Amino acid sequence: MQVQRGELAETDFMSGIEAYVKAIVLSNTAPKPEYSALFPEAKKKIAAIGKCPRCGCAVREGVKGFFCDSRDCGFKLWKDSKFWTAKKKPLTAAIVTRLLADGKVALKDLYSEKTGKTYSAVVSLDDDGGKYDNFKMEFTPGKAKR
Ligand SMILES: [Zn+2]
């Protein structure tokens, strides 16, 4: 109304909105992972846990998984993916750190739906570059190395 009546310059009106939106974006320190790319300030506060195997950008932990910084890349590891929930093994930052650094990680106490027992195995990252993250199991005789 003020702009219409000539009491307020159009540019002042727009810069007011811009400042308001900027303040909201900066104050949001925990955006949803799918929107994290829109909140660069919030992202910087979360330490990177490794480098993306596809593009080399930083990978950071979100609420539901681990995500590559690059929006174009799209690399992500979901915490609630079937691979991990079936084994009753939470996908932690420690596991992802090893996967990103070495490409594999030795794990204990993986649950088997078939036998109802737990076992040890080496899980390696088998990224197909597609939509889903893929893991491969390697069974080593004896106990898994830590
Ligand atoms: Zn990436």
PDB file of C-alpha atoms and ligand atoms in Angstrom:
ATOM      1  CA  MET A   1       0.000   0.000   0.000  1.00  0.00           C
ATOM      2  CA  GLN A   2       2.817   2.383   0.895  1.00  0.00           C
ATOM      3  CA  VAL A   3       4.535   1.650  -2.425  1.00  0.00           C
ATOM      4  CA  GLN A   4       1.232   2.222  -4.249  1.00  0.00           C
ATOM      5  CA  ARG A   5       0.761   5.571  -2.532  1.00  0.00           C
ATOM      6  CA  GLY A   6       4.361   6.568  -3.303  1.00  0.00           C
ATOM      7  CA  GLU A   7       5.325   6.692   0.361  1.00  0.00           C
ATOM      8  CA  LEU A   8       7.862   3.890   0.079  1.00  0.00           C
ATOM      9  CA  ALA A   9      10.323   3.228  -2.750  1.00  0.00           C
ATOM     10  CA  GLU A  10       9.884  -0.117  -4.488  1.00  0.00           C
ATOM     11  CA  THR A  11      13.578  -0.941  -3.998  1.00  0.00           C
ATOM     12  CA  ASP A  12      13.366  -0.256  -0.242  1.00  0.00           C
ATOM     13  CA  PHE A  13      10.347  -2.553  -0.014  1.00  0.00           C
ATOM     14  CA  MET A  14      12.203  -5.328  -1.842  1.00  0.00           C
ATOM     15  CA  SER A  15      15.425  -4.960   0.161  1.00  0.00           C
ATOM     16  CA  GLY A  16      13.365  -5.203   3.335  1.00  0.00           C
ATOM     17  CA  ILE A  17      11.993  -8.573   2.214  1.00  0.00           C
ATOM     18  CA  GLU A  18      15.459  -9.670   1.143  1.00  0.00           C
ATOM     19  CA  ALA A  19      16.927  -8.859   4.566  1.00  0.00           C
ATOM     20  CA  TYR A  20      14.073 -10.704   6.257  1.00  0.00           C
ATOM     21  CA  VAL A  21      14.555 -13.857   4.160  1.00  0.00           C
ATOM     22  CA  LYS A  22      18.332 -13.694   4.653  1.00  0.00           C
ATOM     23  CA  ALA A  23      17.884 -13.537   8.426  1.00  0.00           C
ATOM     24  CA  ILE A  24      15.583 -16.578   8.385  1.00  0.00           C
ATOM     25  CA  VAL A  25      17.997 -18.601   6.265  1.00  0.00           C
ATOM     26  CA  LEU A  26      20.974 -17.731   8.478  1.00  0.00           C
ATOM     27  CA  SER A  27      19.081 -18.551  11.652  1.00  0.00           C
ATOM     28  CA  ASN A  28      18.160 -22.016  10.408  1.00  0.00           C
ATOM     29  CA  THR A  29      21.066 -24.107  11.647  1.00  0.00           C
ATOM     30  CA  ALA A  30      19.383 -27.488  11.222  1.00  0.00           C
ATOM     31  CA  PRO A  31      17.590 -27.651   7.869  1.00  0.00           C
ATOM     32  CA  LYS A  32      16.180 -30.930   6.580  1.00  0.00           C
ATOM     33  CA  PRO A  33      18.904 -32.889   4.762  1.00  0.00           C
ATOM     34  CA  GLU A  34      17.086 -32.619   1.423  1.00  0.00           C
ATOM     35  CA  TYR A  35      17.225 -28.817   1.741  1.00  0.00           C
ATOM     36  CA  SER A  36      20.703 -28.616   3.239  1.00  0.00           C
ATOM     37  CA  ALA A  37      22.194 -27.341  -0.025  1.00  0.00           C
ATOM     38  CA  LEU A  38      20.034 -24.229   0.347  1.00  0.00           C
ATOM     39  CA  PHE A  39      21.549 -23.463   3.741  1.00  0.00           C
ATOM     40  CA  PRO A  40      25.295 -23.142   3.213  1.00  0.00           C
ATOM     41  CA  GLU A  41      25.847 -21.447   6.570  1.00  0.00           C
ATOM     42  CA  ALA A  42      24.226 -24.289   8.500  1.00  0.00           C
ATOM     43  CA  LYS A  43      26.251 -26.836   6.559  1.00  0.00           C
ATOM     44  CA  LYS A  44      29.582 -25.284   7.517  1.00  0.00           C
ATOM     45  CA  LYS A  45      28.809 -25.915  11.177  1.00  0.00           C
ATOM     46  CA  ILE A  46      28.643 -29.677  10.642  1.00  0.00           C
ATOM     47  CA  ALA A  47      32.096 -31.190  10.351  1.00  0.00           C
ATOM     48  CA  ALA A  48      32.808 -33.237   7.242  1.00  0.00           C
ATOM     49  CA  ILE A  49      33.387 -36.907   7.964  1.00  0.00           C
ATOM     50  CA  GLY A  50      35.029 -37.798   4.695  1.00  0.00           C
ATOM     51  CA  LYS A  51      35.307 -37.275   0.974  1.00  0.00           C
ATOM     52  CA  CYS A  52      32.668 -38.287  -1.514  1.00  0.00           C
ATOM     53  CA  PRO A  53      33.815 -41.325  -3.561  1.00  0.00           C
ATOM     54  CA  ARG A  54      32.124 -39.896  -6.656  1.00  0.00           C
ATOM     55  CA  CYS A  55      33.169 -36.264  -6.740  1.00  0.00           C
ATOM     56  CA  GLY A  56      35.584 -35.674  -3.849  1.00  0.00           C
ATOM     57  CA  CYS A  57      33.401 -33.110  -2.080  1.00  0.00           C
ATOM     58  CA  ALA A  58      32.865 -33.254   1.662  1.00  0.00           C
ATOM     59  CA  VAL A  59      30.357 -35.716   3.072  1.00  0.00           C
ATOM     60  CA  ARG A  60      28.427 -34.655   6.163  1.00  0.00           C
ATOM     61  CA  GLU A  61      26.032 -36.316   8.539  1.00  0.00           C
ATOM     62  CA  GLY A  62      22.373 -35.376   8.364  1.00  0.00           C
ATOM     63  CA  VAL A  63      19.404 -36.551  10.388  1.00  0.00           C
ATOM     64  CA  LYS A  64      18.505 -39.389   8.008  1.00  0.00           C
ATOM     65  CA  GLY A  65      21.822 -40.158   6.432  1.00  0.00           C
ATOM     66  CA  PHE A  66      25.157 -38.984   5.135  1.00  0.00           C
ATOM     67  CA  PHE A  67      25.157 -36.575   2.229  1.00  0.00           C
ATOM     68  CA  CYS A  68      27.634 -35.229  -0.309  1.00  0.00           C
ATOM     69  CA  ASP A  69      27.994 -31.440  -0.293  1.00  0.00           C
ATOM     70  CA  SER A  70      27.526 -31.252  -4.034  1.00  0.00           C
ATOM     71  CA  ARG A  71      23.934 -30.912  -5.095  1.00  0.00           C
ATOM     72  CA  ASP A  72      24.757 -32.212  -8.586  1.00  0.00           C
ATOM     73  CA  CYS A  73      26.497 -35.307  -7.270  1.00  0.00           C
ATOM     74  CA  GLY A  74      23.705 -36.684  -5.127  1.00  0.00           C
ATOM     75  CA  PHE A  75      25.815 -39.253  -3.277  1.00  0.00           C
ATOM     76  CA  LYS A  76      24.147 -40.286  -0.037  1.00  0.00           C
ATOM     77  CA  LEU A  77      24.044 -43.122   2.436  1.00  0.00           C
ATOM     78  CA  TRP A  78      20.702 -43.555   4.179  1.00  0.00           C
ATOM     79  CA  LYS A  79      20.773 -44.533   7.835  1.00  0.00           C
ATOM     80  CA  ASP A  80      17.531 -46.476   7.571  1.00  0.00           C
ATOM     81  CA  SER A  81      18.373 -48.382   4.385  1.00  0.00           C
ATOM     82  CA  LYS A  82      17.335 -52.030   4.323  1.00  0.00           C
ATOM     83  CA  PHE A  83      20.920 -53.217   4.285  1.00  0.00           C
ATOM     84  CA  TRP A  84      21.585 -51.840   7.759  1.00  0.00           C
ATOM     85  CA  THR A  85      18.190 -52.248   9.400  1.00  0.00           C
ATOM     86  CA  ALA A  86      18.077 -55.946   8.419  1.00  0.00           C
ATOM     87  CA  LYS A  87      21.410 -56.426  10.183  1.00  0.00           C
ATOM     88  CA  LYS A  88      20.224 -54.421  13.179  1.00  0.00           C
ATOM     89  CA  LYS A  89      23.335 -52.314  12.791  1.00  0.00           C
ATOM     90  CA  PRO A  90      22.936 -48.557  12.967  1.00  0.00           C
ATOM     91  CA  LEU A  91      24.909 -46.789  10.271  1.00  0.00           C
ATOM     92  CA  THR A  92      27.027 -44.465  12.383  1.00  0.00           C
ATOM     93  CA  ALA A  93      29.407 -41.650  11.504  1.00  0.00           C
ATOM     94  CA  ALA A  94      32.290 -43.886  12.627  1.00  0.00           C
ATOM     95  CA  ILE A  95      31.322 -46.594  10.106  1.00  0.00           C
ATOM     96  CA  VAL A  96      30.827 -44.089   7.278  1.00  0.00           C
ATOM     97  CA  THR A  97      34.164 -42.438   8.095  1.00  0.00           C
ATOM     98  CA  ARG A  98      35.921 -45.795   7.574  1.00  0.00           C
ATOM     99  CA  LEU A  99      33.897 -46.572   4.437  1.00  0.00           C
ATOM    100  CA  LEU A 100      34.824 -43.249   2.876  1.00  0.00           C
ATOM    101  CA  ALA A 101      38.476 -43.469   3.894  1.00  0.00           C
ATOM    102  CA  ASP A 102      39.196 -47.147   3.155  1.00  0.00           C
ATOM    103  CA  GLY A 103      36.232 -48.206   1.044  1.00  0.00           C
ATOM    104  CA  LYS A 104      35.462 -50.909   3.600  1.00  0.00           C
ATOM    105  CA  VAL A 105      34.972 -51.537   7.273  1.00  0.00           C
ATOM    106  CA  ALA A 106      35.165 -54.652   9.447  1.00  0.00           C
ATOM    107  CA  LEU A 107      32.065 -55.041  11.562  1.00  0.00           C
ATOM    108  CA  LYS A 108      30.967 -57.292  14.380  1.00  0.00           C
ATOM    109  CA  ASP A 109      27.529 -58.208  15.647  1.00  0.00           C
ATOM    110  CA  LEU A 110      25.724 -58.113  12.340  1.00  0.00           C
ATOM    111  CA  TYR A 111      22.352 -59.795  12.733  1.00  0.00           C
ATOM    112  CA  SER A 112      21.338 -62.583  10.397  1.00  0.00           C
ATOM    113  CA  GLU A 113      17.634 -62.843   9.649  1.00  0.00           C
ATOM    114  CA  LYS A 114      18.194 -66.417   8.434  1.00  0.00           C
ATOM    115  CA  THR A 115      19.893 -67.824  11.521  1.00  0.00           C
ATOM    116  CA  GLY A 116      18.915 -65.314  14.173  1.00  0.00           C
ATOM    117  CA  LYS A 117      22.575 -65.112  15.143  1.00  0.00           C
ATOM    118  CA  THR A 118      25.120 -62.394  14.775  1.00  0.00           C
ATOM    119  CA  TYR A 119      28.246 -62.587  12.687  1.00  0.00           C
ATOM    120  CA  SER A 120      31.266 -60.587  11.625  1.00  0.00           C
ATOM    121  CA  ALA A 121      31.977 -59.424   8.115  1.00  0.00           C
ATOM    122  CA  VAL A 122      33.747 -56.812   6.105  1.00  0.00           C
ATOM    123  CA  VAL A 123      31.339 -54.426   4.469  1.00  0.00           C
ATOM    124  CA  SER A 124      32.598 -52.494   1.486  1.00  0.00           C
ATOM    125  CA  LEU A 125      31.162 -49.620  -0.414  1.00  0.00           C
ATOM    126  CA  ASP A 126      29.971 -50.755  -3.825  1.00  0.00           C
ATOM    127  CA  ASP A 127      28.701 -47.525  -5.267  1.00  0.00           C
ATOM    128  CA  ASP A 128      27.050 -47.938  -8.644  1.00  0.00           C
ATOM    129  CA  GLY A 129      26.715 -44.209  -9.148  1.00  0.00           C
ATOM    130  CA  GLY A 130      22.965 -44.548  -9.145  1.00  0.00           C
ATOM    131  CA  LYS A 131      20.142 -43.520  -6.922  1.00  0.00           C
ATOM    132  CA  TYR A 132      20.714 -46.139  -4.259  1.00  0.00           C
ATOM    133  CA  ASP A 133      23.746 -46.706  -2.148  1.00  0.00           C
ATOM    134  CA  ASN A 134      25.152 -50.180  -2.412  1.00  0.00           C
ATOM    135  CA  PHE A 135      27.182 -52.231  -0.034  1.00  0.00           C
ATOM    136  CA  LYS A 136      28.946 -55.508  -0.495  1.00  0.00           C
ATOM    137  CA  MET A 137      29.645 -58.139   2.120  1.00  0.00           C
ATOM    138  CA  GLU A 138      32.977 -59.871   2.304  1.00  0.00           C
ATOM    139  CA  PHE A 139      33.307 -62.829   4.552  1.00  0.00           C
ATOM    140  CA  THR A 140      36.698 -63.449   5.975  1.00  0.00           C
ATOM    141  CA  PRO A 141      37.518 -66.671   7.760  1.00  0.00           C
ATOM    142  CA  GLY A 142      37.780 -66.286  11.490  1.00  0.00           C
ATOM    143  CA  LYS A 143      37.114 -63.105  13.330  1.00  0.00           C
ATOM    144  CA  ALA A 144      36.753 -59.780  11.604  1.00  0.00           C
ATOM    145  CA  LYS A 145      39.598 -57.385  12.172  1.00  0.00           C
ATOM    146  CA  ARG A 146      38.847 -54.211  14.045  1.00  0.00           C
TER     147      ARG A 146
HETATM  148 ZN    ZN B   1      29.790 -36.158  -4.336  1.00  0.00          ZN
END
